JSON list of C-alpha atoms in Angstrom, two decimals:
[
{"chain": "A", "resi": 227, "resn": "ASN", "atom": "CA", "xyz": [-16.41, -39.91, 55.69]},
{"chain": "A", "resi": 228, "resn": "ILE", "atom": "CA", "xyz": [-13.06, -39.66, 57.47]},
{"chain": "A", "resi": 229, "resn": "ASP", "atom": "CA", "xyz": [-13.90, -42.40, 59.99]},
{"chain": "A", "resi": 230, "resn": "ALA", "atom": "CA", "xyz": [-14.87, -44.89, 57.25]},
{"chain": "A", "resi": 231, "resn": "ILE", "atom": "CA", "xyz": [-11.70, -44.17, 55.27]},
{"chain": "A", "resi": 232, "resn": "ALA", "atom": "CA", "xyz": [-9.54, -44.50, 58.43]},
{"chain": "A", "resi": 233, "resn": "ALA", "atom": "CA", "xyz": [-11.26, -47.81, 59.22]},
{"chain": "A", "resi": 234, "resn": "LEU", "atom": "CA", "xyz": [-10.55, -49.07, 55.68]},
{"chain": "A", "resi": 235, "resn": "VAL", "atom": "CA", "xyz": [-6.87, -48.06, 55.99]},
{"chain": "A", "resi": 236, "resn": "HIS", "atom": "CA", "xyz": [-6.61, -50.00, 59.28]},
{"chain": "A", "resi": 237, "resn": "HIS", "atom": "CA", "xyz": [-8.40, -52.99, 57.71]},
{"chain": "A", "resi": 238, "resn": "LEU", "atom": "CA", "xyz": [-5.97, -53.03, 54.77]},
{"chain": "A", "resi": 239, "resn": "ASP", "atom": "CA", "xyz": [-3.05, -52.74, 57.19]},
{"chain": "A", "resi": 240, "resn": "GLU", "atom": "CA", "xyz": [-4.28, -55.80, 59.11]},
{"chain": "A", "resi": 241, "resn": "THR", "atom": "CA", "xyz": [-5.34, -57.99, 56.16]},
{"chain": "A", "resi": 242, "resn": "ARG", "atom": "CA", "xyz": [-3.15, -57.16, 53.14]},
{"chain": "A", "resi": 243, "resn": "GLU", "atom": "CA", "xyz": [0.47, -57.88, 52.33]},
{"chain": "A", "resi": 244, "resn": "ALA", "atom": "CA", "xyz": [3.11, -55.19, 52.74]},
{"chain": "A", "resi": 245, "resn": "GLY", "atom": "CA", "xyz": [2.74, -52.20, 50.44]},
{"chain": "A", "resi": 246, "resn": "ALA", "atom": "CA", "xyz": [1.96, -48.52, 50.65]},
{"chain": "A", "resi": 247, "resn": "ILE", "atom": "CA", "xyz": [-1.56, -47.06, 50.56]},
{"chain": "A", "resi": 248, "resn": "LEU", "atom": "CA", "xyz": [-2.54, -43.95, 48.58]},
{"chain": "A", "resi": 249, "resn": "VAL", "atom": "CA", "xyz": [-5.70, -42.15, 49.71]},
{"chain": "A", "resi": 250, "resn": "PHE", "atom": "CA", "xyz": [-7.24, -39.50, 47.44]},
{"chain": "A", "resi": 251, "resn": "MET", "atom": "CA", "xyz": [-8.96, -36.71, 49.40]},
{"chain": "A", "resi": 252, "resn": "PRO", "atom": "CA", "xyz": [-10.51, -33.49, 48.02]},
{"chain": "A", "resi": 253, "resn": "GLY", "atom": "CA", "xyz": [-8.52, -30.88, 49.93]},
{"chain": "A", "resi": 254, "resn": "MET", "atom": "CA", "xyz": [-6.13, -29.87, 52.69]},
{"chain": "A", "resi": 255, "resn": "ALA", "atom": "CA", "xyz": [-8.76, -29.88, 55.46]},
{"chain": "A", "resi": 256, "resn": "GLU", "atom": "CA", "xyz": [-9.77, -33.48, 54.70]},
{"chain": "A", "resi": 257, "resn": "ILE", "atom": "CA", "xyz": [-6.11, -34.52, 54.38]},
{"chain": "A", "resi": 258, "resn": "SER", "atom": "CA", "xyz": [-5.34, -32.99, 57.78]},
{"chain": "A", "resi": 259, "resn": "ALA", "atom": "CA", "xyz": [-8.36, -34.68, 59.40]},
{"chain": "A", "resi": 260, "resn": "LEU", "atom": "CA", "xyz": [-7.42, -38.12, 58.04]},
{"chain": "A", "resi": 261, "resn": "HIS", "atom": "CA", "xyz": [-3.76, -37.58, 58.94]},
{"chain": "A", "resi": 262, "resn": "ALA", "atom": "CA", "xyz": [-4.80, -36.79, 62.53]},
{"chain": "A", "resi": 263, "resn": "ALA", "atom": "CA", "xyz": [-7.08, -39.86, 62.67]},
{"chain": "A", "resi": 264, "resn": "LEU", "atom": "CA", "xyz": [-4.30, -42.17, 61.44]},
{"chain": "A", "resi": 265, "resn": "SER", "atom": "CA", "xyz": [-1.70, -40.60, 63.76]},
{"chain": "A", "resi": 266, "resn": "ALA", "atom": "CA", "xyz": [-3.85, -40.95, 66.91]},
{"chain": "A", "resi": 267, "resn": "GLY", "atom": "CA", "xyz": [-2.96, -43.37, 69.65]},
{"chain": "A", "resi": 268, "resn": "ASN", "atom": "CA", "xyz": [0.24, -44.60, 71.25]},
{"chain": "A", "resi": 269, "resn": "PRO", "atom": "CA", "xyz": [3.21, -43.93, 68.92]},
{"chain": "A", "resi": 270, "resn": "ARG", "atom": "CA", "xyz": [4.87, -47.21, 69.98]},
{"chain": "A", "resi": 271, "resn": "GLU", "atom": "CA", "xyz": [1.84, -49.25, 68.91]},
{"chain": "A", "resi": 272, "resn": "ARG", "atom": "CA", "xyz": [1.33, -47.45, 65.60]},
{"chain": "A", "resi": 273, "resn": "THR", "atom": "CA", "xyz": [1.88, -49.41, 62.38]},
{"chain": "A", "resi": 274, "resn": "LEU", "atom": "CA", "xyz": [0.95, -46.62, 59.97]},
{"chain": "A", "resi": 275, "resn": "LEU", "atom": "CA", "xyz": [3.24, -43.84, 58.73]},
{"chain": "A", "resi": 276, "resn": "PRO", "atom": "CA", "xyz": [0.93, -41.20, 57.16]},
{"chain": "A", "resi": 277, "resn": "PHE", "atom": "CA", "xyz": [2.24, -38.47, 54.82]},
{"chain": "A", "resi": 278, "resn": "PRO", "atom": "CA", "xyz": [0.16, -35.52, 53.56]},
{"chain": "A", "resi": 279, "resn": "LEU", "atom": "CA", "xyz": [0.68, -34.57, 49.92]},
{"chain": "A", "resi": 280, "resn": "HIS", "atom": "CA", "xyz": [-0.80, -31.41, 48.40]},
{"chain": "A", "resi": 281, "resn": "SER", "atom": "CA", "xyz": [0.42, -28.28, 46.64]},
{"chain": "A", "resi": 282, "resn": "SER", "atom": "CA", "xyz": [1.23, -26.45, 49.91]},
{"chain": "A", "resi": 283, "resn": "VAL", "atom": "CA", "xyz": [3.61, -29.14, 51.21]},
{"chain": "A", "resi": 284, "resn": "ALA", "atom": "CA", "xyz": [7.23, -28.00, 50.95]},
{"chain": "A", "resi": 285, "resn": "SER", "atom": "CA", "xyz": [9.32, -29.71, 48.24]},
{"chain": "A", "resi": 286, "resn": "ALA", "atom": "CA", "xyz": [11.66, -31.26, 50.82]},
{"chain": "A", "resi": 287, "resn": "ASP", "atom": "CA", "xyz": [8.67, -32.77, 52.67]},
{"chain": "A", "resi": 288, "resn": "GLN", "atom": "CA", "xyz": [7.18, -34.04, 49.40]},
{"chain": "A", "resi": 289, "resn": "LEU", "atom": "CA", "xyz": [10.31, -36.16, 48.85]},
{"chain": "A", "resi": 290, "resn": "ALA", "atom": "CA", "xyz": [9.49, -38.18, 51.98]},
{"chain": "A", "resi": 291, "resn": "VAL", "atom": "CA", "xyz": [6.61, -39.92, 50.15]},
{"chain": "A", "resi": 292, "resn": "PHE", "atom": "CA", "xyz": [9.10, -41.61, 47.81]},
{"chain": "A", "resi": 293, "resn": "ARG", "atom": "CA", "xyz": [11.20, -43.18, 50.58]},
{"chain": "A", "resi": 294, "resn": "ARG", "atom": "CA", "xyz": [10.54, -46.70, 51.79]},
{"chain": "A", "resi": 295, "resn": "PRO", "atom": "CA", "xyz": [9.15, -46.82, 55.35]},
{"chain": "A", "resi": 296, "resn": "PRO", "atom": "CA", "xyz": [11.09, -48.44, 58.20]},
{"chain": "A", "resi": 297, "resn": "ALA", "atom": "CA", "xyz": [10.44, -52.14, 58.86]},
{"chain": "A", "resi": 298, "resn": "GLY", "atom": "CA", "xyz": [7.13, -52.77, 60.61]},
{"chain": "A", "resi": 299, "resn": "LEU", "atom": "CA", "xyz": [5.49, -49.57, 59.32]},
{"chain": "A", "resi": 300, "resn": "ARG", "atom": "CA", "xyz": [3.14, -49.12, 56.38]},
{"chain": "A", "resi": 301, "resn": "LYS", "atom": "CA", "xyz": [3.35, -45.87, 54.42]},
{"chain": "A", "resi": 302, "resn": "VAL", "atom": "CA", "xyz": [0.04, -44.08, 53.83]},
{"chain": "A", "resi": 303, "resn": "VAL", "atom": "CA", "xyz": [0.12, -41.16, 51.38]},
{"chain": "A", "resi": 304, "resn": "ILE", "atom": "CA", "xyz": [-2.91, -38.87, 51.73]},
{"chain": "A", "resi": 305, "resn": "ALA", "atom": "CA", "xyz": [-3.10, -36.74, 48.61]},
{"chain": "A", "resi": 306, "resn": "THR", "atom": "CA", "xyz": [-5.22, -34.42, 46.53]},
{"chain": "A", "resi": 307, "resn": "ASN", "atom": "CA", "xyz": [-5.59, -35.00, 42.79]},
{"chain": "A", "resi": 308, "resn": "ILE", "atom": "CA", "xyz": [-1.94, -33.85, 42.51]},
{"chain": "A", "resi": 309, "resn": "ALA", "atom": "CA", "xyz": [-1.10, -37.57, 42.77]},
{"chain": "A", "resi": 310, "resn": "GLU", "atom": "CA", "xyz": [-3.33, -38.57, 39.84]},
{"chain": "A", "resi": 311, "resn": "THR", "atom": "CA", "xyz": [-0.82, -37.84, 37.10]},
{"chain": "A", "resi": 312, "resn": "SER", "atom": "CA", "xyz": [1.97, -35.66, 38.47]},
{"chain": "A", "resi": 313, "resn": "ILE", "atom": "CA", "xyz": [3.92, -38.32, 40.37]},
{"chain": "A", "resi": 314, "resn": "THR", "atom": "CA", "xyz": [4.49, -42.07, 40.56]},
{"chain": "A", "resi": 315, "resn": "ILE", "atom": "CA", "xyz": [5.24, -43.64, 43.93]},
{"chain": "A", "resi": 316, "resn": "ASP", "atom": "CA", "xyz": [6.52, -47.10, 43.05]},
{"chain": "A", "resi": 317, "resn": "ASP", "atom": "CA", "xyz": [5.59, -48.93, 46.27]},
{"chain": "A", "resi": 318, "resn": "ILE", "atom": "CA", "xyz": [1.86, -47.99, 46.21]},
{"chain": "A", "resi": 319, "resn": "LEU", "atom": "CA", "xyz": [-0.18, -51.20, 46.09]},
{"chain": "A", "resi": 320, "resn": "TYR", "atom": "CA", "xyz": [-3.51, -49.95, 47.38]},
{"chain": "A", "resi": 321, "resn": "VAL", "atom": "CA", "xyz": [-5.57, -46.91, 46.39]},
{"chain": "A", "resi": 322, "resn": "ILE", "atom": "CA", "xyz": [-8.56, -45.56, 48.30]},
{"chain": "A", "resi": 323, "resn": "ASP", "atom": "CA", "xyz": [-10.60, -43.13, 46.22]},
{"chain": "A", "resi": 324, "resn": "SER", "atom": "CA", "xyz": [-12.97, -40.72, 47.99]},
{"chain": "A", "resi": 325, "resn": "GLY", "atom": "CA", "xyz": [-14.37, -39.72, 44.58]},
{"chain": "A", "resi": 326, "resn": "ARG", "atom": "CA", "xyz": [-14.09, -36.03, 45.39]},
{"chain": "A", "resi": 327, "resn": "ALA", "atom": "CA", "xyz": [-11.84, -33.17, 44.25]},
{"chain": "A", "resi": 328, "resn": "LYS", "atom": "CA", "xyz": [-11.69, -29.40, 44.60]},
{"chain": "A", "resi": 329, "resn": "GLU", "atom": "CA", "xyz": [-12.35, -27.45, 41.39]},
{"chain": "A", "resi": 330, "resn": "ASN", "atom": "CA", "xyz": [-12.08, -23.78, 40.53]},
{"chain": "A", "resi": 331, "resn": "ARG", "atom": "CA", "xyz": [-15.49, -22.53, 39.46]},
{"chain": "A", "resi": 332, "resn": "TYR", "atom": "CA", "xyz": [-16.90, -19.09, 38.76]},
{"chain": "A", "resi": 333, "resn": "ASP", "atom": "CA", "xyz": [-19.99, -17.93, 40.63]},
{"chain": "A", "resi": 334, "resn": "ALA", "atom": "CA", "xyz": [-21.66, -15.63, 38.09]},
{"chain": "A", "resi": 335, "resn": "LEU", "atom": "CA", "xyz": [-24.23, -14.40, 40.61]},
{"chain": "A", "resi": 336, "resn": "ASN", "atom": "CA", "xyz": [-21.60, -13.04, 43.02]},
{"chain": "A", "resi": 337, "resn": "ARG", "atom": "CA", "xyz": [-18.94, -12.56, 40.33]},
{"chain": "A", "resi": 338, "resn": "LEU", "atom": "CA", "xyz": [-16.37, -14.45, 42.38]},
{"chain": "A", "resi": 339, "resn": "PRO", "atom": "CA", "xyz": [-14.19, -17.49, 41.72]},
{"chain": "A", "resi": 340, "resn": "GLN", "atom": "CA", "xyz": [-14.76, -20.34, 44.17]},
{"chain": "A", "resi": 341, "resn": "LEU", "atom": "CA", "xyz": [-13.05, -23.58, 45.07]},
{"chain": "A", "resi": 342, "resn": "ILE", "atom": "CA", "xyz": [-15.84, -26.16, 45.02]},
{"chain": "A", "resi": 343, "resn": "ASP", "atom": "CA", "xyz": [-15.80, -29.73, 46.38]},
{"chain": "A", "resi": 344, "resn": "SER", "atom": "CA", "xyz": [-17.24, -31.85, 43.53]},
{"chain": "A", "resi": 345, "resn": "TRP", "atom": "CA", "xyz": [-17.42, -35.39, 42.19]},
{"chain": "A", "resi": 346, "resn": "ILE", "atom": "CA", "xyz": [-14.60, -36.53, 39.93]},
{"chain": "A", "resi": 347, "resn": "SER", "atom": "CA", "xyz": [-15.05, -37.75, 36.34]},
{"chain": "A", "resi": 348, "resn": "THR", "atom": "CA", "xyz": [-14.67, -41.25, 34.95]},
{"chain": "A", "resi": 349, "resn": "ALA", "atom": "CA", "xyz": [-11.29, -40.23, 33.50]},
{"chain": "A", "resi": 350, "resn": "ASN", "atom": "CA", "xyz": [-10.13, -39.13, 36.97]},
{"chain": "A", "resi": 351, "resn": "ARG", "atom": "CA", "xyz": [-11.36, -42.43, 38.40]},
{"chain": "A", "resi": 352, "resn": "ARG", "atom": "CA", "xyz": [-9.27, -44.37, 35.88]},
{"chain": "A", "resi": 353, "resn": "GLN", "atom": "CA", "xyz": [-6.19, -42.25, 36.64]},
{"chain": "A", "resi": 354, "resn": "ARG", "atom": "CA", "xyz": [-6.59, -42.83, 40.36]},
{"chain": "A", "resi": 355, "resn": "ARG", "atom": "CA", "xyz": [-7.12, -46.56, 39.92]},
{"chain": "A", "resi": 356, "resn": "GLY", "atom": "CA", "xyz": [-3.98, -46.66, 37.77]},
{"chain": "A", "resi": 357, "resn": "ARG", "atom": "CA", "xyz": [-1.85, -45.42, 40.67]},
{"chain": "A", "resi": 358, "resn": "ALA", "atom": "CA", "xyz": [-2.30, -48.80, 42.41]},
{"chain": "A", "resi": 359, "resn": "GLY", "atom": "CA", "xyz": [0.40, -51.28, 41.56]},
{"chain": "A", "resi": 360, "resn": "ARG", "atom": "CA", "xyz": [2.39, -49.28, 39.00]},
{"chain": "A", "resi": 361, "resn": "VAL", "atom": "CA", "xyz": [5.24, -51.83, 39.22]},
{"chain": "A", "resi": 362, "resn": "GLN", "atom": "CA", "xyz": [3.30, -54.82, 40.59]},
{"chain": "A", "resi": 363, "resn": "PRO", "atom": "CA", "xyz": [-0.37, -55.85, 40.92]},
{"chain": "A", "resi": 364, "resn": "GLY", "atom": "CA", "xyz": [-2.47, -53.61, 43.17]},
{"chain": "A", "resi": 365, "resn": "GLU", "atom": "CA", "xyz": [-6.03, -52.97, 44.32]},
{"chain": "A", "resi": 366, "resn": "ALA", "atom": "CA", "xyz": [-8.34, -49.94, 44.30]},
{"chain": "A", "resi": 367, "resn": "PHE", "atom": "CA", "xyz": [-11.16, -49.27, 46.77]},
{"chain": "A", "resi": 368, "resn": "TYR", "atom": "CA", "xyz": [-13.93, -46.76, 46.12]},
{"chain": "A", "resi": 369, "resn": "MET", "atom": "CA", "xyz": [-15.79, -44.79, 48.78]},
{"chain": "A", "resi": 370, "resn": "TYR", "atom": "CA", "xyz": [-18.86, -44.34, 46.57]},
{"chain": "A", "resi": 371, "resn": "THR", "atom": "CA", "xyz": [-21.50, -46.56, 45.03]},
{"chain": "A", "resi": 372, "resn": "ASN", "atom": "CA", "xyz": [-21.66, -48.10, 41.55]},
{"chain": "A", "resi": 373, "resn": "GLU", "atom": "CA", "xyz": [-24.64, -45.81, 40.85]},
{"chain": "A", "resi": 374, "resn": "ARG", "atom": "CA", "xyz": [-22.49, -42.76, 41.63]},
{"chain": "A", "resi": 375, "resn": "SER", "atom": "CA", "xyz": [-19.71, -44.14, 39.43]},
{"chain": "A", "resi": 376, "resn": "ASP", "atom": "CA", "xyz": [-22.16, -44.69, 36.53]},
{"chain": "A", "resi": 377, "resn": "ALA", "atom": "CA", "xyz": [-23.45, -41.11, 36.90]},
{"chain": "A", "resi": 378, "resn": "MET", "atom": "CA", "xyz": [-19.97, -39.54, 36.64]},
{"chain": "A", "resi": 379, "resn": "ALA", "atom": "CA", "xyz": [-19.23, -37.33, 33.66]},
{"chain": "A", "resi": 380, "resn": "PRO", "atom": "CA", "xyz": [-16.81, -38.94, 31.20]},
{"chain": "A", "resi": 381, "resn": "PHE", "atom": "CA", "xyz": [-14.30, -36.08, 31.56]},
{"chain": "A", "resi": 382, "resn": "GLN", "atom": "CA", "xyz": [-13.80, -33.11, 33.83]},
{"chain": "A", "resi": 383, "resn": "VAL", "atom": "CA", "xyz": [-15.04, -29.80, 32.42]},
{"chain": "A", "resi": 384, "resn": "ALA", "atom": "CA", "xyz": [-12.06, -27.81, 31.10]},
{"chain": "A", "resi": 385, "resn": "GLU", "atom": "CA", "xyz": [-10.92, -25.11, 33.50]},
{"chain": "A", "resi": 386, "resn": "MET", "atom": "CA", "xyz": [-11.27, -22.53, 30.74]},
{"chain": "A", "resi": 387, "resn": "LEU", "atom": "CA", "xyz": [-15.02, -23.19, 30.81]},
{"chain": "A", "resi": 388, "resn": "ARG", "atom": "CA", "xyz": [-15.22, -23.04, 34.62]},
{"chain": "A", "resi": 389, "resn": "VAL", "atom": "CA", "xyz": [-13.40, -19.77, 35.37]},
{"chain": "A", "resi": 390, "resn": "PRO", "atom": "CA", "xyz": [-13.90, -16.23, 34.09]},
{"chain": "A", "resi": 391, "resn": "LEU", "atom": "CA", "xyz": [-11.93, -15.44, 30.96]},
{"chain": "A", "resi": 392, "resn": "HIS", "atom": "CA", "xyz": [-10.94, -11.96, 32.10]},
{"chain": "A", "resi": 393, "resn": "GLU", "atom": "CA", "xyz": [-8.61, -13.53, 34.72]},
{"chain": "A", "resi": 394, "resn": "LEU", "atom": "CA", "xyz": [-6.96, -15.62, 32.02]},
{"chain": "A", "resi": 395, "resn": "CYS", "atom": "CA", "xyz": [-6.61, -12.58, 29.75]},
{"chain": "A", "resi": 396, "resn": "LEU", "atom": "CA", "xyz": [-4.97, -10.58, 32.54]},
{"chain": "A", "resi": 397, "resn": "GLN", "atom": "CA", "xyz": [-2.52, -13.41, 33.24]},
{"chain": "A", "resi": 398, "resn": "VAL", "atom": "CA", "xyz": [-1.60, -13.62, 29.54]},
{"chain": "A", "resi": 399, "resn": "GLN", "atom": "CA", "xyz": [-1.02, -9.86, 29.43]},
{"chain": "A", "resi": 400, "resn": "LEU", "atom": "CA", "xyz": [1.24, -10.09, 32.49]},
{"chain": "A", "resi": 401, "resn": "LEU", "atom": "CA", "xyz": [3.41, -12.88, 31.05]},
{"chain": "A", "resi": 402, "resn": "PRO", "atom": "CA", "xyz": [5.77, -10.68, 28.98]},
{"chain": "A", "resi": 403, "resn": "ARG", "atom": "CA", "xyz": [6.43, -8.48, 32.02]},
{"chain": "A", "resi": 404, "resn": "LEU", "atom": "CA", "xyz": [7.01, -11.48, 34.26]},
{"chain": "A", "resi": 405, "resn": "LEU", "atom": "CA", "xyz": [9.38, -13.04, 31.75]},
{"chain": "A", "resi": 406, "resn": "ALA", "atom": "CA", "xyz": [11.28, -9.77, 31.39]},
{"chain": "A", "resi": 407, "resn": "CYS", "atom": "CA", "xyz": [11.84, -9.74, 35.16]},
{"chain": "A", "resi": 408, "resn": "SER", "atom": "CA", "xyz": [12.66, -13.42, 35.59]},
{"chain": "A", "resi": 409, "resn": "PRO", "atom": "CA", "xyz": [15.42, -14.30, 38.08]},
{"chain": "A", "resi": 410, "resn": "ALA", "atom": "CA", "xyz": [17.65, -15.56, 35.23]},
{"chain": "A", "resi": 411, "resn": "ARG", "atom": "CA", "xyz": [17.35, -12.24, 33.39]},
{"chain": "A", "resi": 412, "resn": "LEU", "atom": "CA", "xyz": [17.93, -10.23, 36.56]},
{"chain": "A", "resi": 413, "resn": "LEU", "atom": "CA", "xyz": [21.04, -12.30, 37.26]},
{"chain": "A", "resi": 414, "resn": "ALA", "atom": "CA", "xyz": [22.27, -11.88, 33.68]},
{"chain": "A", "resi": 415, "resn": "ARG", "atom": "CA", "xyz": [21.83, -8.10, 33.96]},
{"chain": "A", "resi": 416, "resn": "SER", "atom": "CA", "xyz": [23.83, -7.96, 37.22]},
{"chain": "A", "resi": 417, "resn": "LEU", "atom": "CA", "xyz": [26.80, -10.02, 35.94]},
{"chain": "A", "resi": 418, "resn": "PRO", "atom": "CA", "xyz": [29.72, -8.09, 34.45]},
{"chain": "A", "resi": 419, "resn": "ARG", "atom": "CA", "xyz": [30.03, -8.44, 30.66]},
{"chain": "A", "resi": 420, "resn": "SER", "atom": "CA", "xyz": [33.35, -9.63, 29.26]}
]
């Protein structure tokens, strides 16, 4: 619920001490919708500085999430599960967890891989909670019930069990060819030998 998450972000901005907020969303569409909701209104009256963070964001733009915001603004990082373990943003004090993530799954009926919006596991929940207050005490807020939390699987199903193995086999067979044509090797071949 984008509106409920946006309302919680505004509530934290009004009631909590200074510190950045990290919001976990399942995918790019949800990140864009929340970013638009938090960016709405008069720019001069805005107190939130939202940043999207997902695999399609350019590396230069990803670096912006590590910078401290200007005085009077609160940084809000809206991320996929890329922020669970891949990065540490030291000024994050508050985490909002939607409890959802996109997973690659194989549809055996149609014989097609799909990106499915699904509930996270207990291990994911712990990782997300751990992002709050990495260098000082923080708080985590969950956008799902205790019953939903209790029903979560302990761990996410391994991707090898969720996708067709023939794709993995093809990728493994391509690796030697890709390594043979790596940019470093191509550059080494083009340099004169002494």
